């Protein structure tokens, strides 16, 4: 057993000792849920089992064992508005009394549609119940209008439960990403994979003109944060246009960059744009927008106005709860009152503060680690330099240190995204919350030094 393993064992025993009610509930959950909890994601926490939440407010969570946490995970972005923000809660309560879902529009949807165009720049929008569904819909439309079968993604990506994105490069060959199990799909028939920031590989992969769309984040956040190299997004946009390939930008995480997301902030012009999670304050929702050109190509196949055409059957995009009245009401509250320029300014300032404090501790202790911060999001990675692509992450990632840090943080009252070490700010995050993290991170480094682990 390594030093890291011994430290992790100690922290997990501490976690179990201090969370008896959560552990008991987790044991009970094994009787009824396929993987112990309502969602399989809920088993991923490093304590060996998840905390069970009593209540959440602002940037804090209280568990059923009475312990308080500063929440930098924020539901892996679903809680980016903060927990129970007053504007969203009030909007939801008003709409709940007036009806939740009718498969008919409300007038709030007109405001939401206009605001999505104003913020993100694309003229036409469709609502879904998740970003996964939005990505599926965008992919299907791209295939319809191009007649091409394949989707290109970047190795290490994550775009929800999208089959075409369940792949990565391992030793130069396509395989299933991140321990996803195969299910009989020939992924080489539906997907192409290249490394992020590799312009030459992208050019080669799209030159056959069998790719309907490139699906990508504008910078990678789901495999550890991988910043975009200078000139890569411009090359991506140029190559996709030259090869007739639809460019889909998934802003589900990078919406944390500012009110209009990373693409609008940096002048990228996607053909389609996807977002979800935070867009309705944590109420399940996704959106995808399309350019004028994409809309006209689609309308040539399925006319925009034709009462004889039942469009859902022809588009192959469903979801009877999509765009329901409750989602629309909370989405309006989010866009109008929560994810405002003023709140983003405060969120980004706190992310910068957290990153600067963490960098100072890393430098003071001469550790071979780095800290990346983009918008309201930051990440500590246990490698000397920011990765350029998924291969760099695979080669250098310290999963053992990540797991230990997560377990230690939970014992010290800090929650971060359990899949890697990424921090997100919400409007309710305070400088005191950030300072609490700085103190805990400093203690973590001291723990490692005392044990001779660094």
CSV table of C-alpha atoms in Angstrom, one decimal:
chain,number,residue,atom,x,y,z
A,1,UNK,CA,0.0,0.0,0.0
A,2,UNK,CA,1.4,3.4,-1.0
A,3,UNK,CA,1.5,6.5,1.2
A,4,UNK,CA,-1.3,8.0,-0.8
A,5,UNK,CA,-3.4,4.8,-0.3
A,6,UNK,CA,-2.8,4.8,3.4
A,7,UNK,CA,-3.8,8.5,3.7
A,8,UNK,CA,-7.0,7.8,1.6
A,9,UNK,CA,-7.9,4.8,3.8
A,10,UNK,CA,-7.6,7.1,6.8
A,11,UNK,CA,-9.7,9.8,5.3
A,12,UNK,CA,-12.4,7.4,4.2
A,13,UNK,CA,-12.6,5.8,7.7
A,14,UNK,CA,-12.9,9.4,9.1
A,15,UNK,CA,-15.6,10.1,6.6
A,16,UNK,CA,-17.6,7.0,7.6
A,17,UNK,CA,-17.2,7.7,11.3
A,18,UNK,CA,-18.5,11.3,10.9
A,19,UNK,CA,-21.4,10.6,8.6
A,20,UNK,CA,-23.3,7.7,10.3
A,21,UNK,CA,-26.8,8.7,9.0
A,22,UNK,CA,-25.6,9.2,5.4
A,23,UNK,CA,-23.9,5.8,5.5
A,24,UNK,CA,-27.0,4.1,6.9
A,25,UNK,CA,-29.1,5.7,4.1
A,26,UNK,CA,-26.6,4.6,1.5
A,27,UNK,CA,-26.9,1.1,2.7
A,28,UNK,CA,-30.7,1.3,2.5
A,29,UNK,CA,-30.4,2.7,-1.0
A,30,UNK,CA,-28.6,-0.5,-2.2
A,31,UNK,CA,-31.9,-2.3,-1.8
A,32,UNK,CA,-33.9,-0.2,-4.2
A,33,UNK,CA,-31.6,1.6,-6.7
A,34,UNK,CA,-29.5,0.0,-9.4
A,35,UNK,CA,-26.3,1.7,-8.2
A,36,UNK,CA,-27.3,2.7,-4.7
A,37,UNK,CA,-28.7,6.1,-5.5
A,38,UNK,CA,-31.3,7.7,-7.8
A,39,UNK,CA,-28.5,8.5,-10.3
A,40,UNK,CA,-25.4,6.5,-10.9
A,41,UNK,CA,-23.4,9.7,-10.7
A,42,UNK,CA,-24.2,9.8,-7.0
A,43,UNK,CA,-21.9,6.9,-6.2
A,44,UNK,CA,-18.8,8.7,-7.5
A,45,UNK,CA,-17.9,10.6,-4.3
A,46,UNK,CA,-14.5,9.8,-2.8
A,47,UNK,CA,-15.7,9.2,0.7
A,48,UNK,CA,-16.9,5.7,-0.3
A,49,UNK,CA,-20.5,6.9,-0.3
A,50,UNK,CA,-22.3,10.2,-0.8
A,51,UNK,CA,-23.5,12.6,1.8
A,52,UNK,CA,-27.3,12.8,2.0
A,53,UNK,CA,-28.5,16.4,1.7
A,54,UNK,CA,-30.8,18.0,4.2
A,55,UNK,CA,-30.9,21.4,2.6
A,56,UNK,CA,-28.9,23.6,0.3
A,57,UNK,CA,-28.9,27.4,0.1
A,58,UNK,CA,-26.7,29.8,-1.8
A,59,UNK,CA,-23.2,28.3,-2.0
A,60,UNK,CA,-23.6,26.0,1.0
A,61,UNK,CA,-25.0,22.5,1.6
A,62,UNK,CA,-26.0,20.9,4.9
A,63,UNK,CA,-26.2,17.2,5.2
A,64,UNK,CA,-28.4,15.0,7.4
A,65,UNK,CA,-25.5,14.5,9.8
A,66,UNK,CA,-25.6,18.3,10.5
A,67,UNK,CA,-22.3,19.1,8.7
A,68,UNK,CA,-22.0,22.3,6.5
A,69,UNK,CA,-20.1,22.4,3.2
A,70,UNK,CA,-18.9,25.2,0.9
A,71,UNK,CA,-20.1,23.9,-2.4
A,72,UNK,CA,-17.8,24.5,-5.3
A,73,UNK,CA,-19.2,21.5,-7.2
A,74,UNK,CA,-22.7,23.1,-7.6
A,75,UNK,CA,-24.2,20.0,-9.1
A,76,UNK,CA,-21.4,19.8,-11.7
A,77,UNK,CA,-22.7,23.2,-13.0
A,78,UNK,CA,-26.4,22.5,-12.6
A,79,UNK,CA,-26.3,24.6,-9.5
A,80,UNK,CA,-24.3,27.5,-11.0
A,81,UNK,CA,-27.1,29.9,-10.1
A,82,UNK,CA,-26.6,28.9,-6.4
A,83,UNK,CA,-29.0,26.8,-4.4
A,84,UNK,CA,-32.5,28.0,-4.1
A,85,UNK,CA,-31.9,31.5,-5.5
A,86,UNK,CA,-34.8,33.7,-4.6
A,87,UNK,CA,-35.7,34.7,-8.1
A,88,UNK,CA,-35.8,31.1,-9.4
A,89,UNK,CA,-37.7,29.9,-6.3
A,90,UNK,CA,-40.3,32.6,-6.6
A,91,UNK,CA,-40.8,32.0,-10.4
A,92,UNK,CA,-41.1,28.3,-9.8
A,93,UNK,CA,-43.7,28.7,-7.1
A,94,UNK,CA,-45.8,31.1,-9.2
A,95,UNK,CA,-45.8,28.7,-12.1
A,96,UNK,CA,-46.4,25.6,-10.0
A,97,UNK,CA,-49.7,27.1,-8.9
A,98,UNK,CA,-50.6,27.8,-12.6
A,99,UNK,CA,-49.7,24.5,-14.0
A,100,UNK,CA,-46.4,22.7,-14.8
A,101,UNK,CA,-46.7,21.1,-18.3
A,102,UNK,CA,-49.4,21.3,-21.0
A,103,UNK,CA,-47.4,20.7,-24.2
A,104,UNK,CA,-48.5,24.2,-25.1
A,105,UNK,CA,-46.4,27.4,-25.0
A,106,UNK,CA,-46.7,30.3,-22.5
A,107,UNK,CA,-46.0,33.9,-23.3
A,108,UNK,CA,-42.8,33.7,-21.1
A,109,UNK,CA,-41.4,31.6,-23.9
A,110,UNK,CA,-41.4,34.6,-26.2
A,111,UNK,CA,-39.2,36.6,-23.8
A,112,UNK,CA,-36.9,33.6,-23.4
A,113,UNK,CA,-36.4,33.0,-27.1
A,114,UNK,CA,-35.6,36.7,-27.7
A,115,UNK,CA,-33.1,36.7,-24.8
A,116,UNK,CA,-31.4,33.5,-26.0
A,117,UNK,CA,-30.8,35.2,-29.3
A,118,UNK,CA,-29.6,38.4,-27.7
A,119,UNK,CA,-27.1,36.6,-25.5
A,120,UNK,CA,-25.8,33.9,-27.7
A,121,UNK,CA,-26.3,35.4,-31.2
A,122,UNK,CA,-28.1,32.6,-32.9
A,123,UNK,CA,-31.6,33.4,-34.3
A,124,UNK,CA,-33.6,30.2,-33.7
A,125,UNK,CA,-33.9,27.9,-30.6
A,126,UNK,CA,-35.3,24.6,-29.5
A,127,UNK,CA,-35.7,23.5,-25.8
A,128,UNK,CA,-35.0,20.1,-24.5
A,129,UNK,CA,-35.0,18.4,-21.1
A,130,UNK,CA,-31.2,18.1,-20.9
A,131,UNK,CA,-28.0,19.1,-22.7
A,132,UNK,CA,-27.7,15.4,-23.7
A,133,UNK,CA,-31.0,15.7,-25.6
A,134,UNK,CA,-29.9,19.0,-27.1
A,135,UNK,CA,-26.7,17.5,-28.4
A,136,UNK,CA,-28.6,14.5,-29.8
A,137,UNK,CA,-31.1,16.9,-31.5
A,138,UNK,CA,-28.2,19.0,-33.0
A,139,UNK,CA,-26.4,15.9,-34.3
A,140,UNK,CA,-29.6,14.6,-35.9
A,141,UNK,CA,-30.2,17.9,-37.7
A,142,UNK,CA,-26.6,18.0,-38.8
A,143,UNK,CA,-26.9,14.5,-40.4
A,144,UNK,CA,-30.3,15.4,-42.0
A,145,UNK,CA,-29.0,18.5,-43.8
A,146,UNK,CA,-25.6,17.1,-44.8
A,147,UNK,CA,-26.5,13.4,-45.5
A,148,UNK,CA,-23.2,12.4,-43.7
A,149,UNK,CA,-23.0,9.7,-41.1
A,150,UNK,CA,-20.2,10.6,-38.7
A,151,UNK,CA,-19.6,12.9,-35.8
A,152,UNK,CA,-16.1,14.2,-34.9
A,153,UNK,CA,-15.3,14.7,-31.3
A,154,UNK,CA,-12.1,15.4,-29.4
A,155,UNK,CA,-10.4,12.7,-27.3
A,156,UNK,CA,-11.3,13.1,-23.6
A,157,UNK,CA,-14.6,15.0,-24.4
A,158,UNK,CA,-17.9,14.6,-22.6
A,159,UNK,CA,-21.2,15.6,-24.1
A,160,UNK,CA,-23.6,13.6,-21.9
A,161,UNK,CA,-25.2,10.4,-22.9
A,162,UNK,CA,-24.4,10.9,-26.6
A,163,UNK,CA,-23.2,7.6,-28.1
A,164,UNK,CA,-21.0,9.2,-30.7
A,165,UNK,CA,-19.0,11.0,-28.0
A,166,UNK,CA,-18.3,7.9,-25.8
A,167,UNK,CA,-14.9,7.5,-27.5
A,168,UNK,CA,-11.3,8.5,-27.0
A,169,UNK,CA,-7.9,7.8,-28.5
A,170,UNK,CA,-5.7,5.2,-26.7
A,171,UNK,CA,-2.4,4.5,-28.3
A,172,UNK,CA,-3.6,6.0,-31.5
A,173,UNK,CA,-6.8,3.9,-31.8
A,174,UNK,CA,-10.4,4.6,-31.0
A,175,UNK,CA,-11.7,3.1,-27.8
A,176,UNK,CA,-14.4,3.7,-25.2
A,177,UNK,CA,-13.7,6.8,-23.1
A,178,UNK,CA,-13.2,6.8,-19.4
A,179,UNK,CA,-14.2,3.2,-18.5
A,180,UNK,CA,-17.5,3.4,-20.4
A,181,UNK,CA,-18.5,-0.2,-21.3
A,182,UNK,CA,-19.2,-1.2,-25.0
A,183,UNK,CA,-22.7,-1.9,-26.0
A,184,UNK,CA,-22.5,-3.4,-29.4
A,185,UNK,CA,-22.3,-0.1,-31.3
A,186,UNK,CA,-19.5,0.1,-34.0
A,187,UNK,CA,-18.2,3.5,-33.0
A,188,UNK,CA,-15.8,3.7,-35.9
A,189,UNK,CA,-18.9,3.8,-38.1
A,190,UNK,CA,-20.4,6.8,-36.4
A,191,UNK,CA,-17.5,8.7,-34.8
A,192,UNK,CA,-14.1,10.2,-35.6
A,193,UNK,CA,-11.8,11.2,-32.8
A,194,UNK,CA,-8.8,13.5,-32.9
A,195,UNK,CA,-6.8,15.3,-30.2
A,196,UNK,CA,-7.9,18.7,-29.1
A,197,UNK,CA,-5.7,21.6,-30.4
A,198,UNK,CA,-4.4,19.4,-33.3
A,199,UNK,CA,-5.1,21.4,-36.4
A,200,UNK,CA,-3.4,18.9,-38.8
A,201,UNK,CA,-5.3,15.9,-37.4
A,202,UNK,CA,-8.6,17.9,-37.7
A,203,UNK,CA,-7.9,18.8,-41.3
A,204,UNK,CA,-7.1,15.2,-42.2
A,205,UNK,CA,-10.2,13.8,-40.4
A,206,UNK,CA,-12.6,16.3,-42.1
A,207,UNK,CA,-11.0,16.1,-45.6
A,208,UNK,CA,-13.0,12.9,-46.5
A,209,UNK,CA,-16.2,15.0,-46.1
A,210,UNK,CA,-18.0,12.1,-44.3
A,211,UNK,CA,-18.4,14.0,-41.1
A,212,UNK,CA,-21.8,15.7,-40.5
A,213,UNK,CA,-20.6,17.8,-37.6
A,214,UNK,CA,-17.9,18.6,-35.1
A,215,UNK,CA,-19.2,18.5,-31.5
A,216,UNK,CA,-16.9,20.3,-29.1
A,217,UNK,CA,-16.7,22.5,-26.1
A,218,UNK,CA,-14.8,25.7,-27.0
A,219,UNK,CA,-12.3,24.6,-24.4
A,220,UNK,CA,-12.3,21.2,-22.7
A,221,UNK,CA,-13.6,21.0,-19.1
A,222,UNK,CA,-14.6,17.4,-18.6
A,223,UNK,CA,-11.3,15.7,-18.7
A,224,UNK,CA,-9.6,18.2,-16.5
A,225,UNK,CA,-9.6,21.7,-17.9
A,226,UNK,CA,-7.7,21.8,-21.2
A,227,UNK,CA,-7.2,25.4,-22.5
A,228,UNK,CA,-7.6,26.2,-26.2
A,229,UNK,CA,-4.4,26.9,-28.0
A,230,UNK,CA,-3.9,30.2,-29.8
A,231,UNK,CA,-5.5,30.1,-33.3
A,232,UNK,CA,-7.1,26.7,-32.8
A,233,UNK,CA,-10.7,27.9,-32.7
A,234,UNK,CA,-10.2,30.1,-35.8
A,235,UNK,CA,-8.7,27.1,-37.6
A,236,UNK,CA,-11.6,24.9,-36.4
A,237,UNK,CA,-14.1,27.4,-37.8
A,238,UNK,CA,-12.2,27.7,-41.1
A,239,UNK,CA,-11.8,24.0,-41.7
A,240,UNK,CA,-15.4,23.1,-40.9
A,241,UNK,CA,-16.6,25.8,-43.3
A,242,UNK,CA,-14.3,24.6,-46.1
A,243,UNK,CA,-15.4,21.0,-45.7
A,244,UNK,CA,-19.1,21.7,-45.3
A,245,UNK,CA,-19.1,20.4,-41.7
A,246,UNK,CA,-21.5,21.7,-39.2
A,247,UNK,CA,-19.8,23.2,-36.1
A,248,UNK,CA,-21.7,22.5,-32.8
A,249,UNK,CA,-20.4,24.2,-29.7
A,250,UNK,CA,-21.4,22.7,-26.4
A,251,UNK,CA,-21.4,25.5,-23.8
A,252,UNK,CA,-23.0,23.4,-21.0
A,253,UNK,CA,-19.9,24.1,-18.8
A,254,UNK,CA,-18.3,27.0,-20.5
A,255,UNK,CA,-21.4,29.2,-20.0
A,256,UNK,CA,-19.5,30.0,-16.8
A,257,UNK,CA,-17.3,32.2,-18.9
A,258,UNK,CA,-19.8,35.1,-19.1
A,259,UNK,CA,-23.4,36.0,-19.8
A,260,UNK,CA,-23.1,34.8,-23.5
A,261,UNK,CA,-20.8,32.0,-22.8
A,262,UNK,CA,-17.2,31.5,-24.1
A,263,UNK,CA,-18.1,31.5,-27.9
A,264,UNK,CA,-19.8,34.9,-27.8
A,265,UNK,CA,-17.1,36.3,-25.6
A,266,UNK,CA,-14.4,35.2,-28.0
A,267,UNK,CA,-16.1,35.9,-31.3
A,268,UNK,CA,-16.6,32.3,-32.4
A,269,UNK,CA,-19.5,31.8,-34.8
A,270,UNK,CA,-20.9,28.3,-34.3
A,271,UNK,CA,-23.5,26.8,-36.6
A,272,UNK,CA,-25.3,25.4,-33.6
A,273,UNK,CA,-24.9,26.0,-29.9
A,274,UNK,CA,-25.9,23.8,-27.0
A,275,UNK,CA,-26.3,24.5,-23.3
A,276,UNK,CA,-28.0,23.0,-20.3
A,277,UNK,CA,-27.8,22.3,-16.6
A,278,UNK,CA,-27.6,25.9,-15.2
A,279,UNK,CA,-29.9,27.5,-17.8
A,280,UNK,CA,-33.1,27.0,-15.8
A,281,UNK,CA,-31.6,27.2,-12.3
A,282,UNK,CA,-31.2,23.4,-11.9
A,283,UNK,CA,-34.6,22.5,-13.2
A,284,UNK,CA,-33.8,19.9,-15.9
A,285,UNK,CA,-33.4,21.8,-19.2
A,286,UNK,CA,-31.3,22.1,-22.3
A,287,UNK,CA,-31.3,24.4,-25.3
A,288,UNK,CA,-29.9,24.4,-28.8
A,289,UNK,CA,-29.8,27.2,-31.2
A,290,UNK,CA,-29.1,27.2,-35.0
A,291,UNK,CA,-27.9,29.8,-37.4
A,292,UNK,CA,-30.0,31.3,-40.2
A,293,UNK,CA,-28.2,29.0,-42.8
A,294,UNK,CA,-28.8,25.9,-40.8
A,295,UNK,CA,-32.5,26.8,-40.2
A,296,UNK,CA,-33.1,27.4,-43.9
A,297,UNK,CA,-31.4,24.1,-44.9
A,298,UNK,CA,-33.6,22.3,-42.3
A,299,UNK,CA,-36.8,24.1,-43.5
A,300,UNK,CA,-36.0,22.9,-47.1
A,301,UNK,CA,-36.4,19.4,-45.8
A,302,UNK,CA,-39.2,19.9,-43.2
A,303,UNK,CA,-41.1,23.1,-44.1
A,304,UNK,CA,-41.4,25.7,-41.3
A,305,UNK,CA,-45.2,26.2,-41.8
A,306,UNK,CA,-47.1,23.3,-43.1
A,307,UNK,CA,-50.1,22.1,-41.0
A,308,UNK,CA,-50.0,18.7,-42.8
A,309,UNK,CA,-46.6,17.9,-41.4
A,310,UNK,CA,-46.2,16.5,-37.9
A,311,UNK,CA,-42.7,17.8,-37.4
A,312,UNK,CA,-41.7,15.8,-34.4
A,313,UNK,CA,-42.0,12.5,-36.4
A,314,UNK,CA,-39.9,13.9,-39.2
A,315,UNK,CA,-37.2,15.6,-37.1
A,316,UNK,CA,-36.9,12.6,-34.8
A,317,UNK,CA,-36.6,14.9,-31.8
A,318,UNK,CA,-39.1,14.4,-29.0
A,319,UNK,CA,-39.5,15.2,-25.3
A,320,UNK,CA,-43.1,15.9,-24.3
A,321,UNK,CA,-41.8,17.8,-21.2
A,322,UNK,CA,-39.4,20.0,-23.2
A,323,UNK,CA,-40.2,23.7,-22.9
A,324,UNK,CA,-42.8,23.0,-20.2
A,325,UNK,CA,-44.2,26.0,-18.4
A,326,UNK,CA,-42.2,25.5,-15.2
A,327,UNK,CA,-38.9,25.3,-17.1
A,328,UNK,CA,-39.7,28.4,-19.1
A,329,UNK,CA,-40.6,30.4,-16.0
A,330,UNK,CA,-37.4,29.4,-14.2
A,331,UNK,CA,-35.3,30.0,-17.3
A,332,UNK,CA,-36.6,33.5,-17.6
A,333,UNK,CA,-35.8,34.1,-14.0
A,334,UNK,CA,-32.2,32.8,-14.5
A,335,UNK,CA,-31.6,34.9,-17.6
A,336,UNK,CA,-33.3,38.1,-16.3
A,337,UNK,CA,-32.2,38.1,-12.6
A,338,UNK,CA,-29.5,35.6,-11.8
A,339,UNK,CA,-26.9,35.1,-14.6
A,340,UNK,CA,-26.5,38.8,-15.0
A,341,UNK,CA,-23.3,40.7,-16.0
A,342,UNK,CA,-23.0,42.0,-12.4
A,343,UNK,CA,-23.2,38.5,-10.9
A,344,UNK,CA,-20.7,37.1,-13.5
A,345,UNK,CA,-18.3,39.9,-12.5
A,346,UNK,CA,-18.4,38.8,-8.9
A,347,UNK,CA,-18.2,35.0,-9.7
A,348,UNK,CA,-15.2,35.6,-12.0
A,349,UNK,CA,-13.5,37.7,-9.3
A,350,UNK,CA,-13.9,34.9,-6.8
A,351,UNK,CA,-12.6,32.3,-9.2
A,352,UNK,CA,-9.6,34.5,-9.8
A,353,UNK,CA,-9.0,34.9,-6.1
A,354,UNK,CA,-9.2,31.1,-5.5
A,355,UNK,CA,-6.8,30.4,-8.4
A,356,UNK,CA,-4.3,33.0,-7.2
A,357,UNK,CA,-4.3,31.7,-3.6
A,358,UNK,CA,-3.9,28.1,-4.8
A,359,UNK,CA,-1.0,29.1,-7.1
A,360,UNK,CA,0.7,30.9,-4.2
A,361,UNK,CA,0.5,27.7,-2.1
A,362,UNK,CA,1.8,25.6,-5.0
A,363,UNK,CA,4.7,28.0,-5.7
A,364,UNK,CA,5.6,28.3,-2.0
A,365,UNK,CA,5.9,24.5,-1.7
A,366,UNK,CA,7.6,24.1,-5.0
A,367,UNK,CA,5.0,21.5,-6.2
A,368,UNK,CA,4.8,20.3,-9.8
A,369,UNK,CA,1.2,21.3,-10.1
A,370,UNK,CA,-0.7,24.0,-11.9
A,371,UNK,CA,-3.9,26.0,-11.6
A,372,UNK,CA,-6.1,26.9,-14.5
A,373,UNK,CA,-8.9,29.6,-14.3
A,374,UNK,CA,-11.3,30.6,-17.0
A,375,UNK,CA,-14.3,32.7,-16.2
A,376,UNK,CA,-16.0,31.6,-13.0
A,377,UNK,CA,-14.3,28.2,-13.1
A,378,UNK,CA,-10.9,27.1,-11.8
A,379,UNK,CA,-9.0,23.8,-11.5
A,380,UNK,CA,-6.0,22.4,-9.6
A,381,UNK,CA,-4.3,19.7,-11.6
A,382,UNK,CA,-1.4,17.6,-10.4
A,383,UNK,CA,0.8,18.1,-13.4
A,384,UNK,CA,3.4,20.8,-14.1
A,385,UNK,CA,1.8,22.4,-17.1
A,386,UNK,CA,-1.7,22.7,-18.5
A,387,UNK,CA,-2.5,19.8,-20.9
A,388,UNK,CA,-2.8,20.5,-24.6
A,389,UNK,CA,-5.1,17.5,-25.2
A,390,UNK,CA,-6.5,14.3,-23.8
A,391,UNK,CA,-3.3,12.4,-24.3
A,392,UNK,CA,-1.5,14.8,-22.0
A,393,UNK,CA,-4.1,14.2,-19.3
A,394,UNK,CA,-3.9,10.4,-19.7
A,395,UNK,CA,-0.1,10.4,-19.5
A,396,UNK,CA,0.2,12.7,-16.4
A,397,UNK,CA,-3.0,12.6,-14.4
A,398,UNK,CA,-2.6,11.6,-10.7
A,399,UNK,CA,-5.9,10.0,-10.0
A,400,UNK,CA,-4.7,8.8,-6.6
A,401,UNK,CA,-4.0,12.4,-5.5
A,402,UNK,CA,-7.3,13.6,-6.9
A,403,UNK,CA,-9.2,11.0,-4.9
A,404,UNK,CA,-7.3,11.8,-1.7
A,405,UNK,CA,-7.9,15.5,-2.1
A,406,UNK,CA,-11.6,14.9,-2.7
A,407,UNK,CA,-12.0,12.8,0.5
A,408,UNK,CA,-9.9,15.2,2.6
A,409,UNK,CA,-11.9,18.2,1.3
A,410,UNK,CA,-15.3,16.5,2.2
A,411,UNK,CA,-14.0,15.8,5.7
A,412,UNK,CA,-13.0,19.5,5.9
A,413,UNK,CA,-16.3,20.9,4.6
A,414,UNK,CA,-15.4,21.5,0.9
A,415,UNK,CA,-17.2,20.0,-2.1
A,416,UNK,CA,-15.6,20.0,-5.5
A,417,UNK,CA,-16.6,18.2,-8.7
A,418,UNK,CA,-15.9,14.5,-7.8
A,419,UNK,CA,-14.5,13.5,-11.3
A,420,UNK,CA,-11.5,15.9,-11.2
A,421,UNK,CA,-10.6,18.9,-9.1
A,422,UNK,CA,-12.7,21.7,-10.7
A,423,UNK,CA,-14.2,24.6,-8.8
A,424,UNK,CA,-17.2,26.7,-9.8
A,425,UNK,CA,-18.5,29.9,-8.3
A,426,UNK,CA,-22.1,31.0,-8.1
A,427,UNK,CA,-23.5,34.4,-7.4
A,428,UNK,CA,-23.8,33.6,-3.6
A,429,UNK,CA,-20.1,32.5,-3.3
A,430,UNK,CA,-18.3,34.9,-1.0
A,431,UNK,CA,-14.7,35.8,-0.4
A,432,UNK,CA,-15.0,34.0,3.0
A,433,UNK,CA,-15.9,30.8,1.1
A,434,UNK,CA,-12.9,31.2,-1.1
A,435,UNK,CA,-10.6,31.9,1.9
A,436,UNK,CA,-12.0,28.7,3.6
A,437,UNK,CA,-10.9,26.8,0.6
A,438,UNK,CA,-7.4,28.4,0.7
A,439,UNK,CA,-7.0,27.3,4.3
A,440,UNK,CA,-8.2,23.7,3.6
A,441,UNK,CA,-5.9,23.4,0.5
A,442,UNK,CA,-3.0,24.6,2.6
A,443,UNK,CA,-3.7,21.9,5.2
A,444,UNK,CA,-3.9,19.3,2.4
A,445,UNK,CA,-0.4,20.2,1.2
A,446,UNK,CA,0.8,20.1,4.8
A,447,UNK,CA,-0.7,16.6,5.2
A,448,UNK,CA,1.2,15.4,2.1
A,449,UNK,CA,4.4,16.9,3.3
A,450,UNK,CA,4.1,15.4,6.7
A,451,UNK,CA,3.5,12.0,5.2
A,452,UNK,CA,6.4,12.3,2.7
A,453,UNK,CA,4.0,12.0,-0.2
A,454,UNK,CA,5.3,15.1,-2.1
